[in-house]
Structure formats: structure tokens, C-alpha cells
PDB file of C-alpha atoms in Angstrom:
ATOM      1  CA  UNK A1486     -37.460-147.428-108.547  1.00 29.00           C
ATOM      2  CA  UNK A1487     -40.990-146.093-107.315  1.00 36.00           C
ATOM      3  CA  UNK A1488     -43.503-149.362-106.035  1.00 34.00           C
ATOM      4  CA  UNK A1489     -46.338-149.720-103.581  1.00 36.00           C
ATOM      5  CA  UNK A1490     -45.565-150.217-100.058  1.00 42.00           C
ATOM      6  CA  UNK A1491     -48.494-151.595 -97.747  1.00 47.00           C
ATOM      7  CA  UNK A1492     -51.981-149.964 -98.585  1.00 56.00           C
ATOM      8  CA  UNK A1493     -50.039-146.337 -99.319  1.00 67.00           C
ATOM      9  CA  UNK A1494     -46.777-145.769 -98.233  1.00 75.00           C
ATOM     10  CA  UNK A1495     -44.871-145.894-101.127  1.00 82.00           C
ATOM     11  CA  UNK A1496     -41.286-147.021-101.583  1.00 84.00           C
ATOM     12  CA  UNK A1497     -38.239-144.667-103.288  1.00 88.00           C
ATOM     13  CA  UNK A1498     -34.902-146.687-103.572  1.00 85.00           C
ATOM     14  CA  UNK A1499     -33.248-144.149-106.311  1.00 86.00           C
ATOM     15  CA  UNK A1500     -31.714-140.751-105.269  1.00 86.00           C
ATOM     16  CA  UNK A1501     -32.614-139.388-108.726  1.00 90.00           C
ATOM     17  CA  UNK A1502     -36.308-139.588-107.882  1.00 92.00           C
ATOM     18  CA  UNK A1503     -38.266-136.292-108.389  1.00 94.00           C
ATOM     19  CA  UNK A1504     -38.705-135.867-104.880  1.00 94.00           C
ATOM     20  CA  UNK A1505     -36.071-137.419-103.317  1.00 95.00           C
ATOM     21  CA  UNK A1506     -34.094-134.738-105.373  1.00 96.00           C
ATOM     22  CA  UNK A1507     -36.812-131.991-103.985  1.00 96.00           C
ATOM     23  CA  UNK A1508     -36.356-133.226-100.249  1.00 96.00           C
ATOM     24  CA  UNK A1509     -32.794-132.886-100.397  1.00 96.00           C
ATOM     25  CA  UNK A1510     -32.626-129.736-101.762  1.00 97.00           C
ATOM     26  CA  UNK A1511     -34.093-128.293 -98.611  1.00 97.00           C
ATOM     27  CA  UNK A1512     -31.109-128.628 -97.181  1.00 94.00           C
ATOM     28  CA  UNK A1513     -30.260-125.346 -98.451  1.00 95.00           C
ATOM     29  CA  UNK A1514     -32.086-122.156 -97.473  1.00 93.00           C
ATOM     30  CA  UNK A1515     -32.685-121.179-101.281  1.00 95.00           C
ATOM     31  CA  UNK A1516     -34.645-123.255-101.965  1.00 96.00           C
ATOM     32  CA  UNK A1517     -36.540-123.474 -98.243  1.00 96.00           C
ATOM     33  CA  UNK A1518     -37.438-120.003 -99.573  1.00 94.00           C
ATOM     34  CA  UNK A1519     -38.582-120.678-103.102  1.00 95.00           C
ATOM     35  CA  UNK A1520     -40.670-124.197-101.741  1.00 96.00           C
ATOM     36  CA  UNK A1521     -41.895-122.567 -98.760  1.00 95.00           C
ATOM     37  CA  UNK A1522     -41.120-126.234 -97.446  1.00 97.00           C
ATOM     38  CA  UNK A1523     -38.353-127.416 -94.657  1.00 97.00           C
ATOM     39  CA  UNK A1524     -36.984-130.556 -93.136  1.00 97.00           C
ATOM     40  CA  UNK A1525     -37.395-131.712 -89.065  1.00 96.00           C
ATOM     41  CA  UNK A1526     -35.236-134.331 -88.091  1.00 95.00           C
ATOM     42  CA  UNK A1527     -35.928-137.133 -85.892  1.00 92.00           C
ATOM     43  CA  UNK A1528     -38.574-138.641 -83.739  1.00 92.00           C
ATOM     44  CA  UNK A1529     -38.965-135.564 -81.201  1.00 92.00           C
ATOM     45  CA  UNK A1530     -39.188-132.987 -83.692  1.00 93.00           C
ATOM     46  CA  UNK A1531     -41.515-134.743 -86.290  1.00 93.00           C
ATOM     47  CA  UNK A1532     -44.093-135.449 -83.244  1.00 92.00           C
ATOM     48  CA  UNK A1533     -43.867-131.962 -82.641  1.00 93.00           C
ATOM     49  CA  UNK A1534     -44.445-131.167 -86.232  1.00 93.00           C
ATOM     50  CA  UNK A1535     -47.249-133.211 -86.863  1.00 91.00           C
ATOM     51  CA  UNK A1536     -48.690-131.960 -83.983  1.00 91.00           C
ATOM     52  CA  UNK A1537     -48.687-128.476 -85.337  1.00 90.00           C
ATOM     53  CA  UNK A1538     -49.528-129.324 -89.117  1.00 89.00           C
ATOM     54  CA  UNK A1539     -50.164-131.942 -91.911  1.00 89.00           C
ATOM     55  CA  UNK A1540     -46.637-132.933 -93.408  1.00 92.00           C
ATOM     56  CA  UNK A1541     -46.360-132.705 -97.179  1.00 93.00           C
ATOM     57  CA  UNK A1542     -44.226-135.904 -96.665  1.00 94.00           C
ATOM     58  CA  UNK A1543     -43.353-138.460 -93.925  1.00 94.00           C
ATOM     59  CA  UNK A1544     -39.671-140.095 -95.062  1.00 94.00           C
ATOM     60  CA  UNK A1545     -38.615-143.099 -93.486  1.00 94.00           C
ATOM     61  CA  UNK A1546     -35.494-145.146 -93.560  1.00 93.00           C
ATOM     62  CA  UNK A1547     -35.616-148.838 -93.703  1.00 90.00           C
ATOM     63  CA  UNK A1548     -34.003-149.013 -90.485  1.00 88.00           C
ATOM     64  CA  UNK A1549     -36.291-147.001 -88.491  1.00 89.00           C
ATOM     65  CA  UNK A1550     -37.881-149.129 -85.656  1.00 82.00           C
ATOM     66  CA  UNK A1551     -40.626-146.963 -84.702  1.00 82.00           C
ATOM     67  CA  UNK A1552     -44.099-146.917 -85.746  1.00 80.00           C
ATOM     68  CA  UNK A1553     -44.939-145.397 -89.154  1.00 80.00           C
ATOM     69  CA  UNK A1554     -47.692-143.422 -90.696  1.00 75.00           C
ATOM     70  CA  UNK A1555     -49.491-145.521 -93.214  1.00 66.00           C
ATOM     71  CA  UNK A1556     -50.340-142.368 -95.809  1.00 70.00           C
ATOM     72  CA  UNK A1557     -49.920-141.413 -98.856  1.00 78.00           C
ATOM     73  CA  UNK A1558     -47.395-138.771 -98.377  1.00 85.00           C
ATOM     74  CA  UNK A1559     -45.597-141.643 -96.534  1.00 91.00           C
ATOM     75  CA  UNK A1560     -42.170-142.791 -97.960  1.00 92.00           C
ATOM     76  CA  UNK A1561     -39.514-145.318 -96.826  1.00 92.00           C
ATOM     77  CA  UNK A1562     -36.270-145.764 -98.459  1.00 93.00           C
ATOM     78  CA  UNK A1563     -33.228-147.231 -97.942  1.00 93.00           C
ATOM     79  CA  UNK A1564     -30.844-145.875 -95.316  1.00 92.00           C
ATOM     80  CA  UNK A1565     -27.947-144.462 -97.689  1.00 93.00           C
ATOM     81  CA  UNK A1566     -31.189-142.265 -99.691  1.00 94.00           C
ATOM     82  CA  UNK A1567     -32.742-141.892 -96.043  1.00 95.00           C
ATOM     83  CA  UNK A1568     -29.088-140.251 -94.617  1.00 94.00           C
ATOM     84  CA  UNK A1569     -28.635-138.113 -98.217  1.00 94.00           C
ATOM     85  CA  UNK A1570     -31.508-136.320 -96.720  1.00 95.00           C
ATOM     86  CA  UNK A1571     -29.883-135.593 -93.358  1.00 93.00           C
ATOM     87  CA  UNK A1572     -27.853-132.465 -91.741  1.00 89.00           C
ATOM     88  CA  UNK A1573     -27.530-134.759 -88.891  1.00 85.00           C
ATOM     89  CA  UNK A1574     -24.530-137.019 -88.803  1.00 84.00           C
ATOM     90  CA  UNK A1575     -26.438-140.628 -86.967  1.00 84.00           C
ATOM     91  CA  UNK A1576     -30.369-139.656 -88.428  1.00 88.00           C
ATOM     92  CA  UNK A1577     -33.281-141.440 -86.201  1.00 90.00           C
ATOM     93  CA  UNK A1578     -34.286-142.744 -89.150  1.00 93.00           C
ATOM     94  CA  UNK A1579     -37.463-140.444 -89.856  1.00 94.00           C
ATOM     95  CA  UNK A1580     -37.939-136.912 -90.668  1.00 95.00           C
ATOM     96  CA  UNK A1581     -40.859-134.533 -92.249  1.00 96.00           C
ATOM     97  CA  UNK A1582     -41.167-132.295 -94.845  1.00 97.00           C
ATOM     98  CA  UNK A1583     -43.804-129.426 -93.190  1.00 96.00           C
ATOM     99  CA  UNK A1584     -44.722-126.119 -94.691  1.00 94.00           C
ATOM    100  CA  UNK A1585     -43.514-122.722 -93.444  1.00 93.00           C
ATOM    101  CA  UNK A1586     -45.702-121.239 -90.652  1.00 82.00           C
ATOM    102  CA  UNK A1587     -47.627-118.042 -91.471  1.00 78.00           C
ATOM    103  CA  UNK A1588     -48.167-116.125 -88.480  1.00 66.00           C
ATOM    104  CA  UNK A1589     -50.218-112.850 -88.503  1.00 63.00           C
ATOM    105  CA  UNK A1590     -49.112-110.081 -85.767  1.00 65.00           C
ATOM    106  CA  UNK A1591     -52.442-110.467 -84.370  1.00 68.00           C
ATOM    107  CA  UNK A1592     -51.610-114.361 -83.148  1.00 68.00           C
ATOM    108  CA  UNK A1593     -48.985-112.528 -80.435  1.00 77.00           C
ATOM    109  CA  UNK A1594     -50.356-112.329 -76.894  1.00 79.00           C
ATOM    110  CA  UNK A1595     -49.039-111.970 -73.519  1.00 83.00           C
ATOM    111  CA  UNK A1596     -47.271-109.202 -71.682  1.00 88.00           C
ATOM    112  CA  UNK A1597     -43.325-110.482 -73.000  1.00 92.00           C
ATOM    113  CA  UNK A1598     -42.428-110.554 -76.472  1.00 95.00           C
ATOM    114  CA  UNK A1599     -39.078-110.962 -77.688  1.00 96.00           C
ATOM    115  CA  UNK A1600     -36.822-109.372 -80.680  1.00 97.00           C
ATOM    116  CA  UNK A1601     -33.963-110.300 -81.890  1.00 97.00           C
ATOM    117  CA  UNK A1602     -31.669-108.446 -83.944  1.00 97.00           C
ATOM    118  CA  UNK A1603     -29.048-109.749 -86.367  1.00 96.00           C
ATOM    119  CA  UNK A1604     -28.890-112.650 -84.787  1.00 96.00           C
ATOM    120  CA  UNK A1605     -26.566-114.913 -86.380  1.00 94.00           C
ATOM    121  CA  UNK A1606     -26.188-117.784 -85.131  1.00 96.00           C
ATOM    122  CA  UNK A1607     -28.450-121.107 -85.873  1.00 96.00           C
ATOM    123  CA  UNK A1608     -27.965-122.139 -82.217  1.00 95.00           C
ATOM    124  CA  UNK A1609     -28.557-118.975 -80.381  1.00 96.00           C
ATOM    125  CA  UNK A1610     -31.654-118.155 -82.267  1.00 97.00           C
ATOM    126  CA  UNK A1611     -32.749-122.056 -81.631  1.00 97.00           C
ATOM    127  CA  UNK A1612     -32.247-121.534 -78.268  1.00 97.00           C
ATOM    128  CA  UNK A1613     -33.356-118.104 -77.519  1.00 97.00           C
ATOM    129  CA  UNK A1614     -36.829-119.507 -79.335  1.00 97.00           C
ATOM    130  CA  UNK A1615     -36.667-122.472 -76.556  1.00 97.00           C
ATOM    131  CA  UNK A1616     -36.042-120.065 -73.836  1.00 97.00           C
ATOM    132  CA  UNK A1617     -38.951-117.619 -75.052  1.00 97.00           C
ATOM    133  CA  UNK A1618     -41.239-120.769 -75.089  1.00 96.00           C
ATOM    134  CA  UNK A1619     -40.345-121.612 -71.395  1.00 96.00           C
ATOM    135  CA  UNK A1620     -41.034-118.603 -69.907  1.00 95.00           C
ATOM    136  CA  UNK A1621     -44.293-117.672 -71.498  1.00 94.00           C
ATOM    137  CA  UNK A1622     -43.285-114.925 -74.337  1.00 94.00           C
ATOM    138  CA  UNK A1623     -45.763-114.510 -76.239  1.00 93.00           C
ATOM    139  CA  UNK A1624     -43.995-114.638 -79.802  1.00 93.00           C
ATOM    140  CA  UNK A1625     -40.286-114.059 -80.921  1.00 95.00           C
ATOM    141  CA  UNK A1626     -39.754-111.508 -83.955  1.00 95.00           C
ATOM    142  CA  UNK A1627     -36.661-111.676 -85.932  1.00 96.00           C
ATOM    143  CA  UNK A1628     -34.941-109.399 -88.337  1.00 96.00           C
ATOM    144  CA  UNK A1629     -34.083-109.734 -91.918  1.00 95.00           C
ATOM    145  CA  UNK A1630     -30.516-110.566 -91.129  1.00 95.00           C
ATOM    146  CA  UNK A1631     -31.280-113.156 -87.960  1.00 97.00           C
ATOM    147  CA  UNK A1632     -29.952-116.720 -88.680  1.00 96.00           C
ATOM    148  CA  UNK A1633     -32.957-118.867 -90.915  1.00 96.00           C
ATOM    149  CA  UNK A1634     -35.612-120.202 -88.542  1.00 96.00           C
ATOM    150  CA  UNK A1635     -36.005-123.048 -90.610  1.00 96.00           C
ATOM    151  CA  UNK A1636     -32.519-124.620 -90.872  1.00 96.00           C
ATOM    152  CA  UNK A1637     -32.023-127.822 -89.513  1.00 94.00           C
ATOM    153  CA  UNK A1638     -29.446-126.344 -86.887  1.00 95.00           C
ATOM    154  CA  UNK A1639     -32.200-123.547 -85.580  1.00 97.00           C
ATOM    155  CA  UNK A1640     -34.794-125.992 -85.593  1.00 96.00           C
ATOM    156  CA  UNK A1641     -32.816-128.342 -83.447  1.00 94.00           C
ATOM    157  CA  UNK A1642     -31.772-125.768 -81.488  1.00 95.00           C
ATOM    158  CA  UNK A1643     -35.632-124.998 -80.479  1.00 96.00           C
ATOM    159  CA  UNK A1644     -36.559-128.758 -79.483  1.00 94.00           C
ATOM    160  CA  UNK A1645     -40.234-128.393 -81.031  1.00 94.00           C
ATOM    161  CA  UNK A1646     -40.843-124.744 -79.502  1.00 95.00           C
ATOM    162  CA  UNK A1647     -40.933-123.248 -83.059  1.00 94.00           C
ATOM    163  CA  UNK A1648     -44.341-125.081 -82.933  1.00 94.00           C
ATOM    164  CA  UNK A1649     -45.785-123.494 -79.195  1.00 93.00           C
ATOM    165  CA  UNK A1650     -45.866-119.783 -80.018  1.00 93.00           C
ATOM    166  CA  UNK A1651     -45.446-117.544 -82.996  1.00 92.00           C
ATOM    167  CA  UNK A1652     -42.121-116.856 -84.152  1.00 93.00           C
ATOM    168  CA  UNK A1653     -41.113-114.818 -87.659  1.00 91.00           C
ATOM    169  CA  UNK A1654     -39.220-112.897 -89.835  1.00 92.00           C
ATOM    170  CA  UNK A1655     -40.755-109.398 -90.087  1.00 92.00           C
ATOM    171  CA  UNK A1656     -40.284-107.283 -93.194  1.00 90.00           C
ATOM    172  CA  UNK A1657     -40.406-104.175 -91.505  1.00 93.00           C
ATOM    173  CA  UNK A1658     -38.877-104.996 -88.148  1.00 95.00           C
ATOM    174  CA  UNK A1659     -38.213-101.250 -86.324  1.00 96.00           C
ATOM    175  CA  UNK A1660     -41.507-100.665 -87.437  1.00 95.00           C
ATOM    176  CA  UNK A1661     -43.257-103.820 -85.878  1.00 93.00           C
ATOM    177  CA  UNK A1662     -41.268-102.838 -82.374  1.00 95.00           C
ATOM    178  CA  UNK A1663     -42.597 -99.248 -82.820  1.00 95.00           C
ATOM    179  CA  UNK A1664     -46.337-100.574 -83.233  1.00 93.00           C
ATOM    180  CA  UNK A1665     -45.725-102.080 -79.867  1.00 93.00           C
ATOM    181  CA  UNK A1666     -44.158 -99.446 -78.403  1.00 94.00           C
ATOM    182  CA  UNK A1667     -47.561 -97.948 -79.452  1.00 93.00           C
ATOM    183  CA  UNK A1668     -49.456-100.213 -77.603  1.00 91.00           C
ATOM    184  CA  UNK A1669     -47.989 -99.523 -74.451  1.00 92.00           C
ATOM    185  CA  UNK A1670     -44.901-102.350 -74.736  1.00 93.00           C
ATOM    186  CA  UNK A1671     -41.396-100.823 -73.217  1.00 93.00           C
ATOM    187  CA  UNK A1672     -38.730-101.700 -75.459  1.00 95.00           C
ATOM    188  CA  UNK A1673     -36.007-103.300 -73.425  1.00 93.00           C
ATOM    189  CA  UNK A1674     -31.972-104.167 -74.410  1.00 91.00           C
ATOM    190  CA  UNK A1675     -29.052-105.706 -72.845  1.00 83.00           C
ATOM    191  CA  UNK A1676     -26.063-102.967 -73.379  1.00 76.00           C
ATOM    192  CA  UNK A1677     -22.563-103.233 -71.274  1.00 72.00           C
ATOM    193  CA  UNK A1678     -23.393 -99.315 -70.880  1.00 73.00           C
ATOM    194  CA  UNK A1679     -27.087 -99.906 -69.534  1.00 66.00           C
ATOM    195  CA  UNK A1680     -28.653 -99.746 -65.659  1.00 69.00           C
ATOM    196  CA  UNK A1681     -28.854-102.828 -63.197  1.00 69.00           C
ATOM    197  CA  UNK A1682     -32.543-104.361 -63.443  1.00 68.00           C
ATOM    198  CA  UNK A1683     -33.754-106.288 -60.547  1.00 62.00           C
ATOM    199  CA  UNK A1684     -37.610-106.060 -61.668  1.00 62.00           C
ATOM    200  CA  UNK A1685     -40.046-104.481 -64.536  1.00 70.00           C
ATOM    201  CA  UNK A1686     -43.609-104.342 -64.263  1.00 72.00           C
ATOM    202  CA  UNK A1687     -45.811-104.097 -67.056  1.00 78.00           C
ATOM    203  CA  UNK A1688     -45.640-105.251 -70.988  1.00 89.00           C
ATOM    204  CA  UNK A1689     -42.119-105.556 -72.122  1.00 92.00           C
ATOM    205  CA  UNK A1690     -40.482-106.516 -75.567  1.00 95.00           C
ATOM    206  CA  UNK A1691     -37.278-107.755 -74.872  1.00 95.00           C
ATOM    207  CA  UNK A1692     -34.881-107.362 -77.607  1.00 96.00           C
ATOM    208  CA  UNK A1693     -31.194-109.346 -78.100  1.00 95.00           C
ATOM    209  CA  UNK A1694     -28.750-107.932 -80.573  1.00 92.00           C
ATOM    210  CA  UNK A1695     -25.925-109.302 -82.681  1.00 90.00           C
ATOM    211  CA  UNK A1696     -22.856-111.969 -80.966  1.00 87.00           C
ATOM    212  CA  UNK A1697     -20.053-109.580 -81.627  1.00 86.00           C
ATOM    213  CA  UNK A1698     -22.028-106.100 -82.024  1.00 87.00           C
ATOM    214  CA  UNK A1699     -24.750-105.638 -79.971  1.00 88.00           C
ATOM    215  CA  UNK A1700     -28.056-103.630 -80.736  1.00 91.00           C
ATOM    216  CA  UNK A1701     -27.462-101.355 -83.627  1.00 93.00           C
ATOM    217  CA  UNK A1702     -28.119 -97.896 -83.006  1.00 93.00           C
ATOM    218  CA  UNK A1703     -30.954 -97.343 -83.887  1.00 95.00           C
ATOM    219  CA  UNK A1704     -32.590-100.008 -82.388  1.00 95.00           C
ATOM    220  CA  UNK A1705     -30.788 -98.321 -79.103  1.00 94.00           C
ATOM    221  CA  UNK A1706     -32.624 -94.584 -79.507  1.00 94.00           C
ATOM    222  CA  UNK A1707     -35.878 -97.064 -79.391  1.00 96.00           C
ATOM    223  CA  UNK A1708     -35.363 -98.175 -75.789  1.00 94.00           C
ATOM    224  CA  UNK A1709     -37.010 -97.371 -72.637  1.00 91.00           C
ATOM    225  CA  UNK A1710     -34.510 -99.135 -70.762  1.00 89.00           C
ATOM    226  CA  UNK A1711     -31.053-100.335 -71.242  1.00 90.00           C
ATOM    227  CA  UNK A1712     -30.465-103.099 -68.688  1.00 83.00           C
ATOM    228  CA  UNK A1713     -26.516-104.067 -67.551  1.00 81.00           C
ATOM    229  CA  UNK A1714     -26.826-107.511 -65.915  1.00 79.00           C
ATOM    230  CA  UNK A1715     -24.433-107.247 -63.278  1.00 79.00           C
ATOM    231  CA  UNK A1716     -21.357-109.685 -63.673  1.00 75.00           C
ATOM    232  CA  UNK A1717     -18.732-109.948 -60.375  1.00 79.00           C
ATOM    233  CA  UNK A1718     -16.639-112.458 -62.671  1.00 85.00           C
ATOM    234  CA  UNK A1719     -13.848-111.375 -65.468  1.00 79.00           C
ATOM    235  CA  UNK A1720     -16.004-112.475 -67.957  1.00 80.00           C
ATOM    236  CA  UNK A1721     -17.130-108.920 -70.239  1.00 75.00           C
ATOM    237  CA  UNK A1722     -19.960-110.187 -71.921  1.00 75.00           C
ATOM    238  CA  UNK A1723     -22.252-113.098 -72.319  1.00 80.00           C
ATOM    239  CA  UNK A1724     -23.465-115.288 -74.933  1.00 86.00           C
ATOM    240  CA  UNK A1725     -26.324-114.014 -76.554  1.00 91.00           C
ATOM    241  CA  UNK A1726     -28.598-116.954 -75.711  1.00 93.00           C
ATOM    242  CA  UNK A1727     -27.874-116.966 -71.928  1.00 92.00           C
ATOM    243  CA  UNK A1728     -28.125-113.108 -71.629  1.00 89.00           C
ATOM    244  CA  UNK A1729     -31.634-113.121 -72.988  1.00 92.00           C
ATOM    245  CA  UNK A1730     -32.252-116.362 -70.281  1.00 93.00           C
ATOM    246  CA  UNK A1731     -31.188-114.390 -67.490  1.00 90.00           C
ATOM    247  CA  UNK A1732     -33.384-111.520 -68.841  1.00 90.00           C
ATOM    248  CA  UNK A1733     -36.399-113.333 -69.475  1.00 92.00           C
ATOM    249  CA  UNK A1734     -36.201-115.212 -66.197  1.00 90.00           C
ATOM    250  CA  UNK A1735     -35.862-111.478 -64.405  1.00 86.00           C
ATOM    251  CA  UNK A1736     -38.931-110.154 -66.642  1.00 85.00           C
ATOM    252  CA  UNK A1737     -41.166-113.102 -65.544  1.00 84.00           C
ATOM    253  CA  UNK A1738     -40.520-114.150 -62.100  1.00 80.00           C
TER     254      UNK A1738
END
């Protein structure tokens, strides 16, 4: 049942609406890709969002207490439709459909960029993204096989910074990092096998490899530098996440 709502928020009480159905089948990366259309999640996250960009819809539940956006891309529903929508397990009660960020090479500035490498997973990329953000990178580049940047659990993970500097998937990865390189970027990898790095001094891309596997090799034969970070505990390895924190901290302090 489809029925005005105020001046133009509009009202959706059936799940077998046309785009009810659409909304909720962004909840798979399929058809993220085929859309070119995602879901944020909660009151944070939207802000951010609309912020950024224009949503193609607004979705609130009936028992959101916030204020709403009187539009019409603006839909409330009920809250069993409203959490049908949700990867979260207690929604906020609001969420926003946005479009998929196009961001040209040229919109990367700054001395620190980083790379990640078949990243897997959601959270680490979410939070390597949030880390990147704090300390002034000036975009993160993922491969092909990275974790999607636009599921629910990256997104999360980032806590809006997918919206504060550029951040994609590129096509031909080694061959972005090599037209940095070019520009006078060292390419720079954690590696149990590498140096001990107390400082760097110039532009640096900063590149994070796989949980269980590290850099591949030929991302490896691309580095200037392979840095160790020097662990006194028992612990062999870090998480992927923290690693490229205590790197990026290092780089820009």
C-alpha cells in the first residue's frame, strides 16, 4: 500500500513494493554492482552521507524519533519493512540509499597514500579507510580482490570516512602504484623479513597486504622499502588494520 505522507514523503507498508524490493536487494554486492546504489545505516552515517551527496532515497521506520527529511525521495514504513532492509541487528530507524562515488586519480593529494592489497576483510578495510582519514592520507586504493567498500560491514567499519577522501577500486592496480612510483612516491610494505623504520621523509604510498598472506610478490619487487615493525612480545604478526595504524602514525608524525 503506497499513500501520501505530509506534503511528500510518501508511505510504503508492503514488502512487495517495487522499491522496497530494490532497497533490499542492496544488501547483496550483485546487485550494489549492477545499481551502482548502496545502503548507510543509521543516524551517523546518513549525516555523513548526505553531507557528501543527494540520496536517491531517505527510508524511515515508524519508530524513528529523529527529525526527517520532508522530500520526495523520502519514505517511512513500518518497522518490520524498515528492519527487512537492515544488516544491522537493532537499526536506528533510518538509513539512505546514495550512489557509488566516482573518484578520478587526479582527486588524490597529499604526500601519504595508501594501498591495500587483497584485503579481505569488511572490518579491516573499514578501518584501515578510518585510520587513512585520521592521519591525513590523501586517498586509499584497493585491489580487485579487497573486501567491497560498499558493504554495510566496510561502511560501518569507516564511521563516515569513506566520505572525507577518495577511496576506490582500481582496475589496473600495480599499474596505478607504478604511476606513483613515477611521480616520485616510494612504495612502502610491512614484511616480517623487512628493516626497522623509525622515520621516512618524503611522498610515500603505504601499501597493506592480505590477513593470512601478506604482499604478493610482485607487489614486493615494487618496494623501496620493506619495513619490520619491531615487536619485543610473542606475538608474530599483527592484524592488518593495526599494522597499517602503527605505520601511518610513524609516516606522519
Amino acid at each position: 500500500m503506497l499513500f501520501d505522507y505530509g506534503e511528500n514523503m510518501k508511505e510504503i507498508e508492503s514488502a512487495g513494493n517495487p522499491t522496497i524490493k530494490l532497497i533490499k536487494s542492496l544488501k547483496m554486492a550483485k546487485y550494489r554492482k549492477e545499481t551502482g546504489l548502496y545502503i548507510v545505516e543509521g543516524e551517523r552515517l546518513v549525516n555523513e552521507a548526505l553531507n557528501y551527496d543527494a540520496p536517491a532515497y531517505i527510508v524511515y521506520s515508524k519508530i524513528y524519533g529523529g527529525k526527517r527529511i520532508n522530500d520526495d525521495n523520502a519514505i517511512l514504513t513500518s518497522a518490520g519493512v524498515f528492519e527487512s532492509l537492515c544488516d544491522t541487528k537493532s537499526p536506528q530507524g533510518i538509513l539512505a540509499v546514495m550512489r557509488m562515488k566516482k573518484e578520478p586519480l587526479d582527486n588524490i593529494k597529499g604526500n601519504t597514500l595508501v594501498v591495500l592489497e587483497g584485503v579481505q576483510n569488511p572490518l579491516n578495510v573499514g578501518t584501515i579507510i578510518r585510520t587513512a582519514d585520521a592521519f591525513g592520507a590523501g586517498g586509499v586504493i584497493l585491489s580487485q580482490d579487497c573486501a567491497d567498500i560498499y558493504s554495510p560491514k566496510v561502511l560501518r567499519g569507516t564511521m563516515g570516512s569513506i566520505y572525507h577522501l577518495p577511496v576506490f577500486k582500481a582496475e589496473d592496480f600495480y599499474d596505478c602504484i607504478q604511476d606513483y612510483k613515477n611521480k616520485g612516491f616510494k612504495l612502502i610494505a610491512g614484511d616480517l623479513h623487512g628493516s626497522d623504520v623509525s622515520s621516512l621523509d618524503g611522498r610515500c604510498i603505504l601499501a597493506i597486504g592480505n590477513e593470512g598472506n601478506g604482499i604478493t610478490d610482485k607487489l614486493r619487487t615494487m618496494c623501496d622499502v620493506l619495513w619490520r615493525i619491531n615487536m619485543p612480545g610473542k606475538a608474530e604478526s599483527l592484524n592488518a588494520a593495526v599494522a597499517a595504524g602503527i605505520m601511518l602514525y610513524t609516516l606522519t608524525n
